[in-house]
Amino acid sequence: MAEFDHHSTDFAANWREIYGWLREHDPVARTDAHGGYVVVTRYDDVKRVLLDPATFVSGREVLVPGRAEPIATGVTIPRNPFRMGMMEMDAPDNTAFRKILVPWFSGRAIAAAEEHIRDIVNWCLDRVIESGRMDLVDDLANPVPALVTLDLLGLPLTNWHRYGVVLHEAAYRAKGSAKEIAWLQADVARTLEERRAHPPEIATPVDALLAAEVDGAPLPADLVVEMVLMLLTGGIDTSTGLIAHGLRHLSAHPTLRDRLAADPSLIPAAVDELLRYFSPGTTVARTAVADTDIGGVPVHAGERVFLGIGAANGDEREFTRPEIVDIDREDNRHVAFGMGVHRCLGAFLAKTEMTIVLAEVLRRLPDL
């Protein structure tokens, strides 16, 4: 399918249909877009690549057999203008950074933050509820992830709105977004300098990065900034998409909305199903560093590999009737958070945040 391009308007409007055709007719395809890459759309094939980080790497520049110089790689196609922290690192660097940050994003750590997340959600609702009107994105889906992420990281909430706008525009590569990202990097760097000079009484993930050492020396300041930007990017834009799509779906399906409102114990399963159906990150990329095959199709060292996360989550070979939202789905093994060594660090946070958003919206806005 040489014309496939996940940055096209056609893909944006029809990605479910395009993925469905590929799964059925060309599950390991090749496209000429963006310098050429392999497109993988079936669940088992996507899972196989995600669980083989030795053959399919994430690093920004890698050496492959037969080439004298490293090739430009990374986890997006085309490559982002800046490295995305440990998302674009391979072992042992990725492993070392995960060890620093995992305790701060564990199920226990996020459970301890639940009431504070609930306060933030209700603050957003309080601002608009008396008016009888709400812009789902501007009033809720944008501010909640931005405020929750900044607060969890221990960063000032003053610029939460601009941070959110910058990261959203960078995600869809709006004109001028590179300049705004540079502003964001500089603002984070200034905050970290102040934090290093005046550590707070209560430590946060940011302070863990500032205190971390590699080979007996503190992490370079620019590397800490990079890691913080990765956490901001992962925590804000994807959650905005999930909240907006999820609440819009409930608004359009009042029977499901009323069922969840009547029995909030169903909400966690509903969140998992919404993650599957509205996969916030529809793709991730890898680079083959050895000749291999995917689903019986030869893949050569140096080839870029596009993993259709949204395609895998809609694969009828794995999910019964994947084209519908079914909150009673059993054994929902979606790959919205990825798999393996690069599984999303913020998975517990994203699920908890969405669970609280749904619970509070359905409690306070039952006629959504």
Tab-separated table of C-alpha atoms in Angstrom:
chain	number	residue	atom	x	y	z
A	1	MET	CA	0.000	0.000	0.000
A	2	ALA	CA	2.507	2.559	-1.234
A	3	GLU	CA	0.200	5.539	-0.653
A	4	PHE	CA	-0.372	4.937	3.100
A	5	ASP	CA	0.448	8.056	5.152
A	6	HIS	CA	-0.628	8.341	8.788
A	7	HIS	CA	-0.183	12.118	8.627
A	8	SER	CA	-2.709	12.533	5.810
A	9	THR	CA	-6.183	14.017	6.198
A	10	ASP	CA	-7.582	10.810	4.702
A	11	PHE	CA	-6.034	8.746	7.495
A	12	ALA	CA	-7.281	11.175	10.155
A	13	ALA	CA	-10.841	10.836	8.875
A	14	ASN	CA	-10.843	7.131	8.017
A	15	TRP	CA	-8.165	5.424	10.080
A	16	ARG	CA	-10.389	2.593	11.321
A	17	GLU	CA	-11.364	1.643	7.769
A	18	ILE	CA	-7.799	1.982	6.477
A	19	TYR	CA	-6.424	-0.159	9.300
A	20	GLY	CA	-9.198	-2.724	8.736
A	21	TRP	CA	-8.359	-3.058	5.040
A	22	LEU	CA	-4.665	-3.478	5.811
A	23	ARG	CA	-5.272	-6.115	8.499
A	24	GLU	CA	-7.291	-8.137	6.034
A	25	HIS	CA	-5.372	-7.657	2.795
A	26	ASP	CA	-1.824	-6.443	3.568
A	27	PRO	CA	-1.050	-6.854	7.290
A	28	VAL	CA	2.686	-6.178	6.871
A	29	ALA	CA	2.707	-3.511	4.178
A	30	ARG	CA	5.230	-1.043	2.830
A	31	THR	CA	4.697	2.623	2.060
A	32	ASP	CA	6.813	5.248	0.322
A	33	ALA	CA	5.700	8.059	2.646
A	34	HIS	CA	8.276	9.846	4.833
A	35	GLY	CA	11.223	7.988	3.342
A	36	GLY	CA	9.484	4.614	3.424
A	37	TYR	CA	8.521	2.310	6.263
A	38	VAL	CA	6.872	-1.019	7.069
A	39	VAL	CA	3.263	-0.843	8.344
A	40	VAL	CA	2.216	-3.540	10.857
A	41	THR	CA	-1.483	-3.798	11.716
A	42	ARG	CA	-2.334	-7.201	13.232
A	43	TYR	CA	-2.369	-7.682	17.008
A	44	ASP	CA	-0.004	-10.665	17.146
A	45	ASP	CA	2.532	-8.975	14.853
A	46	VAL	CA	2.451	-5.703	16.807
A	47	LYS	CA	2.857	-7.629	20.060
A	48	ARG	CA	5.771	-9.623	18.636
A	49	VAL	CA	7.680	-6.458	17.683
A	50	LEU	CA	6.987	-4.709	21.004
A	51	LEU	CA	8.290	-7.734	22.919
A	52	ASP	CA	11.536	-7.979	20.911
A	53	PRO	CA	13.487	-4.814	21.806
A	54	ALA	CA	16.785	-6.407	20.788
A	55	THR	CA	15.718	-6.666	17.123
A	56	PHE	CA	13.372	-3.674	16.969
A	57	VAL	CA	14.992	-0.745	18.745
A	58	SER	CA	13.751	2.637	19.934
A	59	GLY	CA	16.946	4.700	20.106
A	60	ARG	CA	17.408	7.930	18.156
A	61	GLU	CA	20.489	6.774	16.250
A	62	VAL	CA	21.464	3.152	15.733
A	63	LEU	CA	24.115	1.206	13.911
A	64	VAL	CA	22.950	-1.518	11.556
A	65	PRO	CA	25.027	-4.125	9.719
A	66	GLY	CA	26.473	-2.938	6.424
A	67	ARG	CA	26.313	0.788	7.259
A	68	ALA	CA	29.297	2.798	8.403
A	69	GLU	CA	27.295	5.588	10.026
A	70	PRO	CA	24.362	5.460	12.468
A	71	ILE	CA	20.937	6.005	10.939
A	72	ALA	CA	18.353	8.472	12.269
A	73	THR	CA	15.606	6.538	14.013
A	74	GLY	CA	13.342	7.026	17.056
A	75	VAL	CA	9.764	6.157	18.000
A	76	THR	CA	7.928	8.474	15.600
A	77	ILE	CA	7.730	8.676	11.801
A	78	PRO	CA	8.938	11.174	10.766
A	79	ARG	CA	11.355	11.618	13.628
A	80	ASN	CA	10.630	14.278	16.246
A	81	PRO	CA	12.981	17.273	16.285
A	82	PHE	CA	14.000	16.421	19.869
A	83	ARG	CA	14.579	13.158	21.714
A	84	MET	CA	11.646	11.947	23.811
A	85	GLY	CA	13.527	10.860	26.916
A	86	MET	CA	13.742	7.173	27.756
A	87	MET	CA	11.026	6.439	25.186
A	88	GLU	CA	13.849	6.821	22.667
A	89	MET	CA	16.500	4.974	24.640
A	90	ASP	CA	17.391	1.293	24.535
A	91	ALA	CA	18.853	-0.856	27.307
A	92	PRO	CA	20.686	-0.227	29.543
A	93	ASP	CA	19.802	3.510	29.552
A	94	ASN	CA	16.053	2.937	29.358
A	95	THR	CA	16.208	0.443	32.207
A	96	ALA	CA	18.197	2.812	34.432
A	97	PHE	CA	15.737	5.672	34.004
A	98	ARG	CA	12.718	3.445	34.565
A	99	LYS	CA	14.186	2.361	37.901
A	100	ILE	CA	14.360	6.014	38.953
A	101	LEU	CA	10.800	6.846	37.954
A	102	VAL	CA	8.738	3.657	38.358
A	103	PRO	CA	8.194	4.086	42.145
A	104	TRP	CA	6.552	7.460	41.506
A	105	PHE	CA	4.070	6.023	38.999
A	106	SER	CA	3.287	2.691	40.646
A	107	GLY	CA	-0.250	1.631	41.473
A	108	ARG	CA	0.340	2.418	45.147
A	109	ALA	CA	1.745	5.895	44.422
A	110	ILE	CA	-1.142	6.825	42.136
A	111	ALA	CA	-3.708	5.452	44.604
A	112	ALA	CA	-2.288	7.823	47.209
A	113	ALA	CA	-2.935	10.734	44.831
A	114	GLU	CA	-6.544	9.805	44.011
A	115	GLU	CA	-8.244	12.318	46.290
A	116	HIS	CA	-6.065	15.138	44.999
A	117	ILE	CA	-6.871	14.173	41.406
A	118	ARG	CA	-10.547	14.187	42.353
A	119	ASP	CA	-10.163	17.708	43.771
A	120	ILE	CA	-8.642	18.909	40.488
A	121	VAL	CA	-11.462	17.347	38.433
A	122	ASN	CA	-14.085	18.971	40.644
A	123	TRP	CA	-12.325	22.330	40.509
A	124	CYS	CA	-12.611	22.188	36.715
A	125	LEU	CA	-16.299	21.259	36.949
A	126	ASP	CA	-16.971	23.948	39.567
A	127	ARG	CA	-15.785	26.620	37.149
A	128	VAL	CA	-18.551	25.886	34.635
A	129	ILE	CA	-21.313	23.808	36.193
A	130	GLU	CA	-23.536	26.722	37.249
A	131	SER	CA	-23.546	28.120	33.713
A	132	GLY	CA	-25.233	25.019	32.312
A	133	ARG	CA	-22.723	24.888	29.454
A	134	MET	CA	-19.283	23.337	29.037
A	135	ASP	CA	-16.767	23.002	26.248
A	136	LEU	CA	-15.716	19.399	26.720
A	137	VAL	CA	-12.135	20.014	25.611
A	138	ASP	CA	-11.361	23.528	26.814
A	139	ASP	CA	-13.112	23.218	30.181
A	140	LEU	CA	-12.272	19.639	31.133
A	141	ALA	CA	-10.213	17.448	28.784
A	142	ASN	CA	-7.439	20.039	28.447
A	143	PRO	CA	-7.081	21.355	32.002
A	144	VAL	CA	-7.435	18.100	33.965
A	145	PRO	CA	-4.417	16.250	32.470
A	146	ALA	CA	-2.296	19.408	32.471
A	147	LEU	CA	-3.036	20.242	36.103
A	148	VAL	CA	-2.747	16.638	37.298
A	149	THR	CA	0.558	16.043	35.509
A	150	LEU	CA	2.181	19.288	36.613
A	151	ASP	CA	0.992	18.745	40.178
A	152	LEU	CA	2.220	15.154	40.301
A	153	LEU	CA	5.624	16.223	39.000
A	154	GLY	CA	5.790	19.029	41.522
A	155	LEU	CA	5.976	21.763	38.883
A	156	PRO	CA	4.276	25.167	39.316
A	157	LEU	CA	0.689	25.298	38.082
A	158	THR	CA	0.988	28.926	36.946
A	159	ASN	CA	1.507	28.137	33.254
A	160	TRP	CA	-0.680	25.018	33.046
A	161	HIS	CA	-2.761	26.411	30.190
A	162	ARG	CA	0.211	27.375	28.022
A	163	TYR	CA	1.967	24.086	28.746
A	164	GLY	CA	-1.106	22.220	27.570
A	165	VAL	CA	-1.481	24.284	24.406
A	166	VAL	CA	2.197	23.907	23.514
A	167	LEU	CA	2.138	20.121	23.898
A	168	HIS	CA	-1.132	19.691	22.001
A	169	GLU	CA	0.120	21.780	19.083
A	170	ALA	CA	3.423	19.914	19.055
A	171	ALA	CA	1.524	16.610	18.849
A	172	TYR	CA	-0.139	17.628	15.592
A	173	ARG	CA	2.856	19.678	14.408
A	174	ALA	CA	1.078	23.015	14.200
A	175	LYS	CA	2.922	25.881	12.565
A	176	GLY	CA	5.228	27.536	15.090
A	177	SER	CA	5.085	24.597	17.509
A	178	ALA	CA	8.874	24.100	17.425
A	179	LYS	CA	9.369	27.650	18.714
A	180	GLU	CA	6.856	27.040	21.490
A	181	ILE	CA	8.575	23.796	22.482
A	182	ALA	CA	11.828	25.763	22.789
A	183	TRP	CA	10.021	28.156	25.154
A	184	LEU	CA	8.725	25.203	27.163
A	185	GLN	CA	12.202	23.670	27.423
A	186	ALA	CA	13.613	26.977	28.662
A	187	ASP	CA	10.807	27.427	31.192
A	188	VAL	CA	11.290	23.910	32.557
A	189	ALA	CA	15.052	24.485	32.741
A	190	ARG	CA	14.544	27.668	34.804
A	191	THR	CA	12.172	25.860	37.144
A	192	LEU	CA	14.636	23.014	37.637
A	193	GLU	CA	17.476	25.424	38.408
A	194	GLU	CA	15.357	26.974	41.141
A	195	ARG	CA	14.358	23.535	42.382
A	196	ARG	CA	17.977	22.381	42.591
A	197	ALA	CA	18.908	25.496	44.561
A	198	HIS	CA	15.909	25.268	46.888
A	199	PRO	CA	14.732	21.657	47.273
A	200	PRO	CA	11.168	21.288	48.599
A	201	GLU	CA	10.296	19.492	51.820
A	202	ILE	CA	8.259	16.884	49.948
A	203	ALA	CA	10.092	15.214	47.053
A	204	THR	CA	8.493	14.531	43.660
A	205	PRO	CA	9.582	12.682	40.482
A	206	VAL	CA	11.382	15.859	39.390
A	207	ASP	CA	13.444	15.827	42.580
A	208	ALA	CA	14.231	12.149	42.045
A	209	LEU	CA	15.694	13.020	38.643
A	210	LEU	CA	17.640	15.947	40.086
A	211	ALA	CA	19.089	13.688	42.794
A	212	ALA	CA	19.883	10.782	40.461
A	213	GLU	CA	23.464	9.951	39.514
A	214	VAL	CA	25.124	8.164	36.624
A	215	ASP	CA	28.617	6.819	37.263
A	216	GLY	CA	28.763	8.861	40.464
A	217	ALA	CA	27.855	12.174	38.830
A	218	PRO	CA	24.492	14.010	38.776
A	219	LEU	CA	22.467	13.809	35.575
A	220	PRO	CA	23.288	16.660	33.170
A	221	ALA	CA	20.771	19.507	33.428
A	222	ASP	CA	19.668	19.170	29.800
A	223	LEU	CA	18.986	15.451	30.287
A	224	VAL	CA	16.744	16.161	33.289
A	225	VAL	CA	14.852	18.734	31.197
A	226	GLU	CA	14.429	16.141	28.458
A	227	MET	CA	13.035	13.586	30.897
A	228	VAL	CA	10.587	16.112	32.347
A	229	LEU	CA	9.390	17.031	28.847
A	230	MET	CA	8.839	13.334	28.140
A	231	LEU	CA	6.694	13.037	31.265
A	232	LEU	CA	4.715	16.151	30.341
A	233	THR	CA	4.165	14.962	26.778
A	234	GLY	CA	3.081	11.504	27.882
A	235	GLY	CA	0.822	12.797	30.634
A	236	ILE	CA	-1.062	15.581	28.879
A	237	ASP	CA	-1.917	15.191	25.201
A	238	THR	CA	-2.908	11.523	25.202
A	239	SER	CA	-5.151	11.882	28.259
A	240	THR	CA	-6.880	14.882	26.707
A	241	GLY	CA	-7.797	12.730	23.710
A	242	LEU	CA	-9.075	9.878	25.873
A	243	ILE	CA	-11.249	12.124	28.062
A	244	ALA	CA	-12.741	13.975	25.102
A	245	HIS	CA	-13.486	10.872	23.025
A	246	GLY	CA	-14.766	8.914	26.018
A	247	LEU	CA	-17.214	11.555	27.244
A	248	ARG	CA	-18.393	12.301	23.729
A	249	HIS	CA	-19.138	8.587	23.293
A	250	LEU	CA	-21.138	8.464	26.525
A	251	SER	CA	-23.065	11.557	25.483
A	252	ALA	CA	-23.999	9.833	22.226
A	253	HIS	CA	-24.887	6.544	23.989
A	254	PRO	CA	-27.184	7.461	26.907
A	255	THR	CA	-27.980	3.829	27.764
A	256	LEU	CA	-24.309	3.166	28.501
A	257	ARG	CA	-23.997	6.524	30.250
A	258	ASP	CA	-26.935	5.739	32.534
A	259	ARG	CA	-25.640	2.241	33.272
A	260	LEU	CA	-22.272	3.609	34.435
A	261	ALA	CA	-23.951	6.358	36.461
A	262	ALA	CA	-26.122	3.772	38.216
A	263	ASP	CA	-23.208	1.411	38.915
A	264	PRO	CA	-19.835	3.208	39.190
A	265	SER	CA	-18.122	-0.138	39.891
A	266	LEU	CA	-18.318	-0.702	36.113
A	267	ILE	CA	-16.259	2.396	35.338
A	268	PRO	CA	-12.761	0.793	35.505
A	269	ALA	CA	-13.764	-1.832	32.913
A	270	ALA	CA	-15.305	0.936	30.805
A	271	VAL	CA	-12.034	2.880	30.962
A	272	ASP	CA	-10.101	-0.128	29.658
A	273	GLU	CA	-12.559	-0.541	26.814
A	274	LEU	CA	-12.401	3.167	25.942
A	275	LEU	CA	-8.599	2.883	25.923
A	276	ARG	CA	-8.883	0.015	23.464
A	277	TYR	CA	-11.425	1.662	21.208
A	278	PHE	CA	-10.080	5.226	21.323
A	279	SER	CA	-6.371	4.339	21.529
A	280	PRO	CA	-4.864	7.727	22.503
A	281	GLY	CA	-1.611	6.951	20.680
A	282	THR	CA	-2.560	5.219	17.450
A	283	THR	CA	1.020	4.356	16.524
A	284	VAL	CA	4.607	3.929	17.671
A	285	ALA	CA	7.716	3.253	15.590
A	286	ARG	CA	10.713	0.952	15.883
A	287	THR	CA	13.778	0.252	13.728
A	288	ALA	CA	14.937	-3.237	12.734
A	289	VAL	CA	18.646	-3.744	13.445
A	290	ALA	CA	18.846	-7.231	11.960
A	291	ASP	CA	17.302	-9.017	9.006
A	292	THR	CA	14.160	-10.734	10.246
A	293	ASP	CA	10.520	-11.247	9.340
A	294	ILE	CA	7.162	-10.086	10.681
A	295	GLY	CA	4.217	-12.360	9.998
A	296	GLY	CA	6.294	-14.181	7.384
A	297	VAL	CA	7.168	-10.964	5.514
A	298	PRO	CA	10.934	-10.243	5.288
A	299	VAL	CA	12.073	-7.064	7.065
A	300	HIS	CA	15.613	-5.825	6.537
A	301	ALA	CA	18.092	-4.278	8.944
A	302	GLY	CA	17.690	-0.500	8.904
A	303	GLU	CA	14.006	-0.503	7.937
A	304	ARG	CA	11.650	1.665	9.949
A	305	VAL	CA	8.651	-0.205	11.348
A	306	PHE	CA	5.303	1.504	12.034
A	307	LEU	CA	3.213	-0.302	14.652
A	308	GLY	CA	-0.489	0.457	14.329
A	309	ILE	CA	-1.544	0.426	17.983
A	310	GLY	CA	-5.057	1.475	16.984
A	311	ALA	CA	-5.069	-1.261	14.348
A	312	ALA	CA	-4.002	-3.963	16.806
A	313	ASN	CA	-6.704	-2.862	19.247
A	314	GLY	CA	-9.291	-3.330	16.512
A	315	ASP	CA	-8.114	-6.751	15.358
A	316	GLU	CA	-11.036	-9.186	15.163
A	317	ARG	CA	-8.567	-12.059	15.621
A	318	GLU	CA	-7.988	-10.872	19.186
A	319	PHE	CA	-11.225	-9.075	20.092
A	320	THR	CA	-14.818	-10.188	19.526
A	321	ARG	CA	-16.732	-7.459	17.670
A	322	PRO	CA	-13.945	-4.893	18.059
A	323	GLU	CA	-15.968	-2.307	16.122
A	324	ILE	CA	-18.201	-1.637	19.154
A	325	VAL	CA	-17.544	-0.347	22.671
A	326	ASP	CA	-18.311	-3.303	24.955
A	327	ILE	CA	-17.598	-2.640	28.632
A	328	ASP	CA	-18.356	-6.285	29.450
A	329	ARG	CA	-15.463	-7.478	27.309
A	330	GLU	CA	-13.475	-10.157	29.147
A	331	ASP	CA	-9.676	-10.387	29.153
A	332	ASN	CA	-9.266	-7.015	27.457
A	333	ARG	CA	-5.596	-7.302	26.485
A	334	HIS	CA	-5.397	-4.039	24.570
A	335	VAL	CA	-2.026	-2.515	23.709
A	336	ALA	CA	-2.966	1.140	24.242
A	337	PHE	CA	-0.060	1.420	26.705
A	338	GLY	CA	2.319	-0.662	24.620
A	339	MET	CA	4.051	-3.779	25.928
A	340	GLY	CA	7.422	-4.877	27.186
A	341	VAL	CA	10.313	-2.690	28.302
A	342	HIS	CA	8.754	0.468	26.902
A	343	ARG	CA	5.245	-0.016	28.299
A	344	CYS	CA	3.808	3.379	29.230
A	345	LEU	CA	5.188	4.543	32.579
A	346	GLY	CA	1.975	6.459	33.295
A	347	ALA	CA	-0.502	3.623	32.705
A	348	PHE	CA	-1.779	3.628	36.311
A	349	LEU	CA	-2.070	7.409	36.283
A	350	ALA	CA	-3.970	7.538	32.982
A	351	LYS	CA	-6.485	4.884	34.056
A	352	THR	CA	-7.014	6.428	37.494
A	353	GLU	CA	-7.418	9.913	36.055
A	354	MET	CA	-10.010	8.756	33.512
A	355	THR	CA	-11.856	6.686	36.123
A	356	ILE	CA	-12.185	9.729	38.380
A	357	VAL	CA	-13.228	11.995	35.507
A	358	LEU	CA	-16.006	9.602	34.495
A	359	ALA	CA	-17.170	9.088	38.073
A	360	GLU	CA	-17.366	12.807	38.863
A	361	VAL	CA	-18.910	13.836	35.553
A	362	LEU	CA	-21.585	11.147	35.801
A	363	ARG	CA	-22.269	12.088	39.431
A	364	ARG	CA	-22.506	15.821	38.817
A	365	LEU	CA	-23.668	15.953	35.189
A	366	PRO	CA	-26.033	12.969	34.895
A	367	ASP	CA	-27.715	14.504	31.836
A	368	LEU	CA	-24.425	14.850	29.925
